[in-house]
């Protein structure tokens, strides 16, 4: 745990305003309006960062891949570049970049500090205005070079799209191997782009539905390790595990409260129905929030902690309901044809993502928190379990195409037009996107 | 015949054969027990054995989509199960509830649990002592039939009565 914190602090050491070569503009011309209906990806030139070894190219490749996958940027083929950048402290020849229609230009260099740390500097130029938009530098341990690249991509995204990026984040999910009848399931953590895979469980017990704590240090998940399926906590860095509560029946569908103090989950009743409870992780006090003779599950807090969205079949089939954090005012909000489940409140608070089953297919969609404005973003043979990128612009879910034999992770943005696959060696399911680190 | 006898000694193999036999054909019929597969009583092992239970009584029942109601065909199987379990009272029992993959993960865990509880309650109503039985839900985690259509899904929506060996 101490090591992880240290690493994060080192990587997070951002020094803004790195040697401004020119005066900063009052306002930049280049920008992306993410709220516009039809977003044209912004043509951007990302040059190989200068370095003594291959590290510079590696970093610019990661930045390029991040920005491209967001769907908001169209990185230009390096073969089209006219000017070869040899000094990042000099202004580029803007006409060489406007000639290939690069509206923004990224240059940078990577070097090693005396203490062994990596130092990466970059500048973002507005080529048509001929002005610098950002100049920053980042430091990190060499093994964290990928994180530096993601932070640079985040800085560029934030400057040009006007919203926080989501590239310096991680995803915890379930790795699936072996035959479908005896599937081996293991918890895995990786970077959001699929790199730096690390297994967190050995596959002896079925593990399901991992979710991050708000501080990214812990996950809560469900495991069959004791024979009885129950909810656990796992310290990511130390591997320490802990049962959440001591309940007589199955506990499942866990999530943290936004303040990290509570786990909310379903508890099986003796009559076969399931209700929603919270457990305070300090006092160990449990509170019952629902008490219907129904399946109440998949609870998810609003980001301010005041409300909870959940699935219930109290009306006959699974639908989405909202209630106060104390269980008050339980109200159905999903009314489209079909059944709805796995609701997840957006980190921005404005939308609820869900899985919908309708007409023999599965769909991933979003609705406003009162149930209005439903939009389907992806649909197919079998897909479920959306999780939000911390900026509330992108959803990750798992998708099993007919005949594929198992699921893979995918992302889709809120326009529904930008779907991407997350590469993985094995089948993959139950993704949970980490929050941003402050 | 030798092959059948060999299969019958392994309940898992029976389930797999059932799955393979139905995969890819349009048959709506789902086997309730090895007897339905024509294995007959001869392959069932000695009376009172686990093989006897699995082959001659039938260890599993099936459910309709998103339902935990005990169907008529399942009632017949459970009545036979109850008779057998009341006769051989040395066994403790785990009832596994399962769902097909056409639902989302957490809901299906709850649905499997509800099916297991409905099965347990039916056996209790037929005289099997509640304290001999425990339930567990596997949701959609342990299908027995693997394909992308109803012929498999209908076999995976099930509750399986598993004998745990002699109780105290």
mmCIF file of N, CA, C and O in Angstrom, chain A residues 334-403:
data_model
loop_
_atom_site.group_PDB
_atom_site.id
_atom_site.type_symbol
_atom_site.label_atom_id
_atom_site.label_comp_id
_atom_site.label_asym_id
_atom_site.label_seq_id
_atom_site.Cartn_x
_atom_site.Cartn_y
_atom_site.Cartn_z
ATOM 1 N N UNK A 334 -37.932 2.798 -15.240
ATOM 2 C CA UNK A 334 -37.797 2.246 -16.596
ATOM 3 C C UNK A 334 -39.156 1.764 -17.089
ATOM 4 O O UNK A 334 -39.833 0.982 -16.417
ATOM 5 N N UNK A 335 -39.543 2.256 -18.266
ATOM 6 C CA UNK A 335 -40.865 1.914 -18.793
ATOM 7 C C UNK A 335 -40.858 1.557 -20.273
ATOM 8 O O UNK A 335 -41.904 1.440 -20.894
ATOM 9 N N UNK A 336 -39.671 1.396 -20.859
ATOM 10 C CA UNK A 336 -39.620 0.963 -22.259
ATOM 11 C C UNK A 336 -40.012 -0.501 -22.340
ATOM 12 O O UNK A 336 -40.067 -1.196 -21.337
ATOM 13 N N UNK A 337 -40.294 -1.011 -23.547
ATOM 14 C CA UNK A 337 -40.635 -2.425 -23.682
ATOM 15 C C UNK A 337 -39.422 -3.293 -23.406
ATOM 16 O O UNK A 337 -38.335 -3.021 -23.901
ATOM 17 N N UNK A 338 -39.605 -4.336 -22.585
ATOM 18 C CA UNK A 338 -38.477 -5.211 -22.271
ATOM 19 C C UNK A 338 -38.118 -5.155 -20.810
ATOM 20 O O UNK A 338 -38.794 -4.497 -20.015
ATOM 21 N N UNK A 339 -37.066 -5.843 -20.452
ATOM 22 C CA UNK A 339 -36.626 -5.810 -19.055
ATOM 23 C C UNK A 339 -35.299 -5.064 -18.957
ATOM 24 O O UNK A 339 -34.532 -4.997 -19.918
ATOM 25 N N UNK A 340 -35.072 -4.494 -17.769
ATOM 26 C CA UNK A 340 -33.895 -3.657 -17.539
ATOM 27 C C UNK A 340 -33.165 -4.153 -16.294
ATOM 28 O O UNK A 340 -33.806 -4.513 -15.308
ATOM 29 N N UNK A 341 -31.838 -4.105 -16.336
ATOM 30 C CA UNK A 341 -31.063 -4.470 -15.141
ATOM 31 C C UNK A 341 -29.692 -3.807 -15.187
ATOM 32 O O UNK A 341 -29.399 -3.042 -16.103
ATOM 33 N N UNK A 342 -28.884 -4.103 -14.191
ATOM 34 C CA UNK A 342 -27.534 -3.562 -13.981
ATOM 35 C C UNK A 342 -27.456 -2.031 -14.124
ATOM 36 O O UNK A 342 -26.577 -1.511 -14.807
ATOM 37 N N UNK A 343 -28.326 -1.279 -13.445
ATOM 38 C CA UNK A 343 -28.226 0.179 -13.558
ATOM 39 C C UNK A 343 -26.971 0.699 -12.849
ATOM 40 O O UNK A 343 -26.594 0.181 -11.800
ATOM 41 N N UNK A 344 -26.316 1.674 -13.462
ATOM 42 C CA UNK A 344 -25.146 2.306 -12.844
ATOM 43 C C UNK A 344 -25.253 3.809 -13.018
ATOM 44 O O UNK A 344 -25.420 4.296 -14.135
ATOM 45 N N UNK A 345 -25.160 4.516 -11.894
ATOM 46 C CA UNK A 345 -25.262 5.973 -11.920
ATOM 47 C C UNK A 345 -23.987 6.562 -12.498
ATOM 48 O O UNK A 345 -22.888 6.159 -12.116
ATOM 49 N N UNK A 346 -24.121 7.523 -13.408
ATOM 50 C CA UNK A 346 -22.957 8.191 -13.993
ATOM 51 C C UNK A 346 -22.188 8.968 -12.941
ATOM 52 O O UNK A 346 -22.787 9.572 -12.048
ATOM 53 N N UNK A 347 -20.854 9.006 -13.041
ATOM 54 C CA UNK A 347 -20.067 9.822 -12.097
ATOM 55 C C UNK A 347 -20.388 11.313 -12.203
ATOM 56 O O UNK A 347 -20.107 12.074 -11.288
ATOM 57 N N UNK A 348 -20.976 11.755 -13.325
ATOM 58 C CA UNK A 348 -21.411 13.154 -13.437
ATOM 59 C C UNK A 348 -22.775 13.354 -12.816
ATOM 60 O O UNK A 348 -23.220 14.500 -12.669
ATOM 61 N N UNK A 349 -23.470 12.274 -12.521
ATOM 62 C CA UNK A 349 -24.767 12.381 -11.857
ATOM 63 C C UNK A 349 -25.940 12.534 -12.796
ATOM 64 O O UNK A 349 -27.089 12.491 -12.362
ATOM 65 N N UNK A 350 -25.663 12.698 -14.095
ATOM 66 C CA UNK A 350 -26.751 13.089 -14.998
ATOM 67 C C UNK A 350 -27.485 11.918 -15.640
ATOM 68 O O UNK A 350 -28.615 12.064 -16.087
ATOM 69 N N UNK A 351 -26.856 10.750 -15.709
ATOM 70 C CA UNK A 351 -27.432 9.635 -16.456
ATOM 71 C C UNK A 351 -27.307 8.329 -15.678
ATOM 72 O O UNK A 351 -26.481 8.205 -14.774
ATOM 73 N N UNK A 352 -28.141 7.376 -16.079
ATOM 74 C CA UNK A 352 -28.043 6.018 -15.553
ATOM 75 C C UNK A 352 -27.838 5.079 -16.739
ATOM 76 O O UNK A 352 -28.622 5.097 -17.692
ATOM 77 N N UNK A 353 -26.763 4.303 -16.691
ATOM 78 C CA UNK A 353 -26.504 3.311 -17.736
ATOM 79 C C UNK A 353 -27.141 1.998 -17.322
ATOM 80 O O UNK A 353 -27.292 1.735 -16.127
ATOM 81 N N UNK A 354 -27.522 1.180 -18.296
ATOM 82 C CA UNK A 354 -28.236 -0.055 -17.959
ATOM 83 C C UNK A 354 -28.027 -1.107 -19.040
ATOM 84 O O UNK A 354 -27.532 -0.812 -20.133
ATOM 85 N N UNK A 355 -28.430 -2.341 -18.712
ATOM 86 C CA UNK A 355 -28.580 -3.411 -19.689
ATOM 87 C C UNK A 355 -30.065 -3.597 -19.928
ATOM 88 O O UNK A 355 -30.843 -3.628 -18.978
ATOM 89 N N UNK A 356 -30.458 -3.699 -21.189
ATOM 90 C CA UNK A 356 -31.859 -3.913 -21.522
ATOM 91 C C UNK A 356 -31.972 -5.178 -22.367
ATOM 92 O O UNK A 356 -31.118 -5.435 -23.217
ATOM 93 N N UNK A 357 -32.999 -5.970 -22.096
ATOM 94 C CA UNK A 357 -33.293 -7.132 -22.928
ATOM 95 C C UNK A 357 -34.626 -6.906 -23.589
ATOM 96 O O UNK A 357 -35.641 -6.676 -22.915
ATOM 97 N N UNK A 358 -34.603 -6.954 -24.916
ATOM 98 C CA UNK A 358 -35.801 -6.641 -25.675
ATOM 99 C C UNK A 358 -35.720 -7.323 -27.031
ATOM 100 O O UNK A 358 -34.666 -7.294 -27.680
ATOM 101 N N UNK A 359 -36.820 -7.960 -27.431
ATOM 102 C CA UNK A 359 -36.872 -8.577 -28.759
ATOM 103 C C UNK A 359 -35.775 -9.605 -28.987
ATOM 104 O O UNK A 359 -35.249 -9.712 -30.095
ATOM 105 N N UNK A 360 -35.400 -10.339 -27.947
ATOM 106 C CA UNK A 360 -34.416 -11.405 -28.107
ATOM 107 C C UNK A 360 -32.980 -10.945 -28.187
ATOM 108 O O UNK A 360 -32.070 -11.730 -28.409
ATOM 109 N N UNK A 361 -32.742 -9.647 -28.002
ATOM 110 C CA UNK A 361 -31.363 -9.181 -27.995
ATOM 111 C C UNK A 361 -31.072 -8.384 -26.719
ATOM 112 O O UNK A 361 -31.983 -8.022 -25.975
ATOM 113 N N UNK A 362 -29.808 -8.136 -26.506
ATOM 114 C CA UNK A 362 -29.359 -7.347 -25.355
ATOM 115 C C UNK A 362 -28.902 -5.973 -25.842
ATOM 116 O O UNK A 362 -28.371 -5.844 -26.946
ATOM 117 N N UNK A 363 -29.105 -4.987 -25.004
ATOM 118 C CA UNK A 363 -28.721 -3.623 -25.374
ATOM 119 C C UNK A 363 -28.047 -2.937 -24.188
ATOM 120 O O UNK A 363 -28.366 -3.231 -23.030
ATOM 121 N N UNK A 364 -27.126 -2.030 -24.506
ATOM 122 C CA UNK A 364 -26.540 -1.161 -23.495
ATOM 123 C C UNK A 364 -27.071 0.237 -23.773
ATOM 124 O O UNK A 364 -27.007 0.706 -24.917
ATOM 125 N N UNK A 365 -27.594 0.891 -22.751
ATOM 126 C CA UNK A 365 -28.167 2.211 -22.989
ATOM 127 C C UNK A 365 -28.017 3.120 -21.792
ATOM 128 O O UNK A 365 -27.481 2.732 -20.744
ATOM 129 N N UNK A 366 -28.499 4.342 -21.966
ATOM 130 C CA UNK A 366 -28.513 5.318 -20.883
ATOM 131 C C UNK A 366 -29.882 5.987 -20.835
ATOM 132 O O UNK A 366 -30.589 6.064 -21.852
ATOM 133 N N UNK A 367 -30.268 6.430 -19.647
ATOM 134 C CA UNK A 367 -31.473 7.229 -19.490
ATOM 135 C C UNK A 367 -31.177 8.314 -18.459
ATOM 136 O O UNK A 367 -30.210 8.231 -17.705
ATOM 137 N N UNK A 368 -32.016 9.345 -18.460
ATOM 138 C CA UNK A 368 -31.882 10.351 -17.404
ATOM 139 C C UNK A 368 -32.309 9.727 -16.078
ATOM 140 O O UNK A 368 -32.950 8.672 -16.061
ATOM 141 N N UNK A 369 -32.009 10.402 -14.989
ATOM 142 C CA UNK A 369 -32.224 9.777 -13.682
ATOM 143 C C UNK A 369 -33.709 9.686 -13.318
ATOM 144 O O UNK A 369 -34.059 8.990 -12.373
ATOM 145 N N UNK A 370 -34.574 10.338 -14.116
ATOM 146 C CA UNK A 370 -36.021 10.148 -13.909
ATOM 147 C C UNK A 370 -36.582 9.130 -14.895
ATOM 148 O O UNK A 370 -37.794 8.924 -14.950
ATOM 149 N N UNK A 371 -35.708 8.509 -15.692
ATOM 150 C CA UNK A 371 -36.133 7.471 -16.615
ATOM 151 C C UNK A 371 -36.444 7.985 -18.016
ATOM 152 O O UNK A 371 -36.652 7.194 -18.936
ATOM 153 N N UNK A 372 -36.456 9.300 -18.192
ATOM 154 C CA UNK A 372 -36.760 9.849 -19.519
ATOM 155 C C UNK A 372 -35.506 9.835 -20.393
ATOM 156 O O UNK A 372 -34.398 9.620 -19.911
ATOM 157 N N UNK A 373 -35.708 10.094 -21.668
ATOM 158 C CA UNK A 373 -34.585 10.277 -22.594
ATOM 159 C C UNK A 373 -33.755 9.032 -22.827
ATOM 160 O O UNK A 373 -32.540 9.122 -23.011
ATOM 161 N N UNK A 374 -34.399 7.858 -22.839
ATOM 162 C CA UNK A 374 -33.638 6.618 -23.047
ATOM 163 C C UNK A 374 -32.963 6.602 -24.414
ATOM 164 O O UNK A 374 -33.577 6.932 -25.426
ATOM 165 N N UNK A 375 -31.703 6.211 -24.420
ATOM 166 C CA UNK A 375 -30.961 6.047 -25.678
ATOM 167 C C UNK A 375 -30.194 4.733 -25.649
ATOM 168 O O UNK A 375 -29.497 4.449 -24.683
ATOM 169 N N UNK A 376 -30.323 3.928 -26.702
ATOM 170 C CA UNK A 376 -29.569 2.681 -26.802
ATOM 171 C C UNK A 376 -28.257 2.972 -27.538
ATOM 172 O O UNK A 376 -28.260 3.555 -28.628
ATOM 173 N N UNK A 377 -27.142 2.580 -26.926
ATOM 174 C CA UNK A 377 -25.826 2.895 -27.489
ATOM 175 C C UNK A 377 -25.193 1.696 -28.192
ATOM 176 O O UNK A 377 -24.338 1.860 -29.055
ATOM 177 N N UNK A 378 -25.564 0.496 -27.777
ATOM 178 C CA UNK A 378 -24.995 -0.708 -28.392
ATOM 179 C C UNK A 378 -26.023 -1.817 -28.251
ATOM 180 O O UNK A 378 -26.801 -1.828 -27.300
ATOM 181 N N UNK A 379 -26.039 -2.730 -29.198
ATOM 182 C CA UNK A 379 -26.961 -3.855 -29.092
ATOM 183 C C UNK A 379 -26.367 -5.069 -29.778
ATOM 184 O O UNK A 379 -25.526 -4.947 -30.666
ATOM 185 N N UNK A 380 -26.782 -6.265 -29.324
ATOM 186 C CA UNK A 380 -26.248 -7.483 -29.920
ATOM 187 C C UNK A 380 -26.823 -8.712 -29.268
ATOM 188 O O UNK A 380 -27.762 -8.633 -28.470
ATOM 189 N N UNK A 381 -26.239 -9.849 -29.597
ATOM 190 C CA UNK A 381 -26.730 -11.141 -29.136
ATOM 191 C C UNK A 381 -26.742 -11.216 -27.612
ATOM 192 O O UNK A 381 -27.728 -11.632 -27.005
ATOM 193 N N UNK A 382 -25.636 -10.819 -27.003
ATOM 194 C CA UNK A 382 -25.563 -10.872 -25.546
ATOM 195 C C UNK A 382 -24.522 -9.877 -25.065
ATOM 196 O O UNK A 382 -23.327 -10.013 -25.350
ATOM 197 N N UNK A 383 -24.948 -8.869 -24.351
ATOM 198 C CA UNK A 383 -24.013 -7.884 -23.796
ATOM 199 C C UNK A 383 -24.613 -7.345 -22.515
ATOM 200 O O UNK A 383 -25.830 -7.288 -22.367
ATOM 201 N N UNK A 384 -23.772 -6.978 -21.573
ATOM 202 C CA UNK A 384 -24.313 -6.516 -20.303
ATOM 203 C C UNK A 384 -23.251 -5.795 -19.488
ATOM 204 O O UNK A 384 -22.071 -5.739 -19.829
ATOM 205 N N UNK A 385 -23.697 -5.249 -18.360
ATOM 206 C CA UNK A 385 -22.796 -4.781 -17.312
ATOM 207 C C UNK A 385 -21.996 -3.531 -17.625
ATOM 208 O O UNK A 385 -20.779 -3.536 -17.496
ATOM 209 N N UNK A 386 -22.640 -2.402 -18.003
ATOM 210 C CA UNK A 386 -21.865 -1.199 -18.285
ATOM 211 C C UNK A 386 -21.190 -0.628 -17.026
ATOM 212 O O UNK A 386 -21.711 -0.760 -15.927
ATOM 213 N N UNK A 387 -20.017 -0.037 -17.233
ATOM 214 C CA UNK A 387 -19.316 0.691 -16.167
ATOM 215 C C UNK A 387 -18.817 1.994 -16.771
ATOM 216 O O UNK A 387 -18.424 2.032 -17.939
ATOM 217 N N UNK A 388 -18.885 3.069 -16.004
ATOM 218 C CA UNK A 388 -18.586 4.399 -16.535
ATOM 219 C C UNK A 388 -17.103 4.746 -16.456
ATOM 220 O O UNK A 388 -16.468 4.523 -15.420
ATOM 221 N N UNK A 389 -16.574 5.345 -17.518
ATOM 222 C CA UNK A 389 -15.297 6.052 -17.396
ATOM 223 C C UNK A 389 -15.519 7.196 -16.416
ATOM 224 O O UNK A 389 -16.624 7.740 -16.343
ATOM 225 N N UNK A 390 -14.470 7.560 -15.648
ATOM 226 C CA UNK A 390 -14.685 8.550 -14.587
ATOM 227 C C UNK A 390 -15.157 9.912 -15.084
ATOM 228 O O UNK A 390 -15.687 10.693 -14.301
ATOM 229 N N UNK A 391 -14.994 10.212 -16.380
ATOM 230 C CA UNK A 391 -15.511 11.499 -16.859
ATOM 231 C C UNK A 391 -16.956 11.389 -17.357
ATOM 232 O O UNK A 391 -17.525 12.366 -17.840
ATOM 233 N N UNK A 392 -17.552 10.192 -17.278
ATOM 234 C CA UNK A 392 -18.956 10.055 -17.649
ATOM 235 C C UNK A 392 -19.230 10.174 -19.137
ATOM 236 O O UNK A 392 -20.353 10.455 -19.543
ATOM 237 N N UNK A 393 -18.213 9.961 -19.986
ATOM 238 C CA UNK A 393 -18.379 10.082 -21.435
ATOM 239 C C UNK A 393 -18.361 8.741 -22.149
ATOM 240 O O UNK A 393 -18.792 8.631 -23.294
ATOM 241 N N UNK A 394 -17.800 7.720 -21.488
ATOM 242 C CA UNK A 394 -17.582 6.433 -22.149
ATOM 243 C C UNK A 394 -18.045 5.317 -21.224
ATOM 244 O O UNK A 394 -17.896 5.415 -19.998
ATOM 245 N N UNK A 395 -18.633 4.277 -21.809
ATOM 246 C CA UNK A 395 -19.019 3.089 -21.045
ATOM 247 C C UNK A 395 -18.200 1.900 -21.505
ATOM 248 O O UNK A 395 -17.959 1.733 -22.706
ATOM 249 N N UNK A 396 -17.785 1.067 -20.552
ATOM 250 C CA UNK A 396 -17.206 -0.232 -20.883
ATOM 251 C C UNK A 396 -18.224 -1.291 -20.479
ATOM 252 O O UNK A 396 -18.928 -1.120 -19.481
ATOM 253 N N UNK A 397 -18.299 -2.362 -21.258
ATOM 254 C CA UNK A 397 -19.242 -3.445 -20.962
ATOM 255 C C UNK A 397 -18.669 -4.724 -21.521
ATOM 256 O O UNK A 397 -17.582 -4.714 -22.119
ATOM 257 N N UNK A 398 -19.356 -5.857 -21.324
ATOM 258 C CA UNK A 398 -18.861 -7.076 -21.967
ATOM 259 C C UNK A 398 -19.885 -7.611 -22.947
ATOM 260 O O UNK A 398 -21.088 -7.534 -22.730
ATOM 261 N N UNK A 399 -19.336 -8.132 -24.040
ATOM 262 C CA UNK A 399 -20.135 -8.447 -25.218
ATOM 263 C C UNK A 399 -19.774 -9.848 -25.678
ATOM 264 O O UNK A 399 -18.611 -10.145 -25.910
ATOM 265 N N UNK A 400 -20.776 -10.702 -25.772
ATOM 266 C CA UNK A 400 -20.552 -12.056 -26.280
ATOM 267 C C UNK A 400 -21.310 -12.225 -27.583
ATOM 268 O O UNK A 400 -22.531 -12.350 -27.600
ATOM 269 N N UNK A 401 -20.563 -12.228 -28.675
ATOM 270 C CA UNK A 401 -21.201 -12.415 -29.979
ATOM 271 C C UNK A 401 -21.687 -13.854 -30.094
ATOM 272 O O UNK A 401 -21.104 -14.755 -29.491
ATOM 273 N N UNK A 402 -22.764 -14.068 -30.848
ATOM 274 C CA UNK A 402 -23.290 -15.423 -31.031
ATOM 275 C C UNK A 402 -22.198 -16.312 -31.623
ATOM 276 O O UNK A 402 -21.500 -15.920 -32.551
ATOM 277 N N UNK A 403 -22.034 -17.495 -31.046
ATOM 278 C CA UNK A 403 -21.050 -18.435 -31.560
ATOM 279 C C UNK A 403 -19.620 -18.172 -31.123
ATOM 280 O O UNK A 403 -18.724 -18.924 -31.465
#
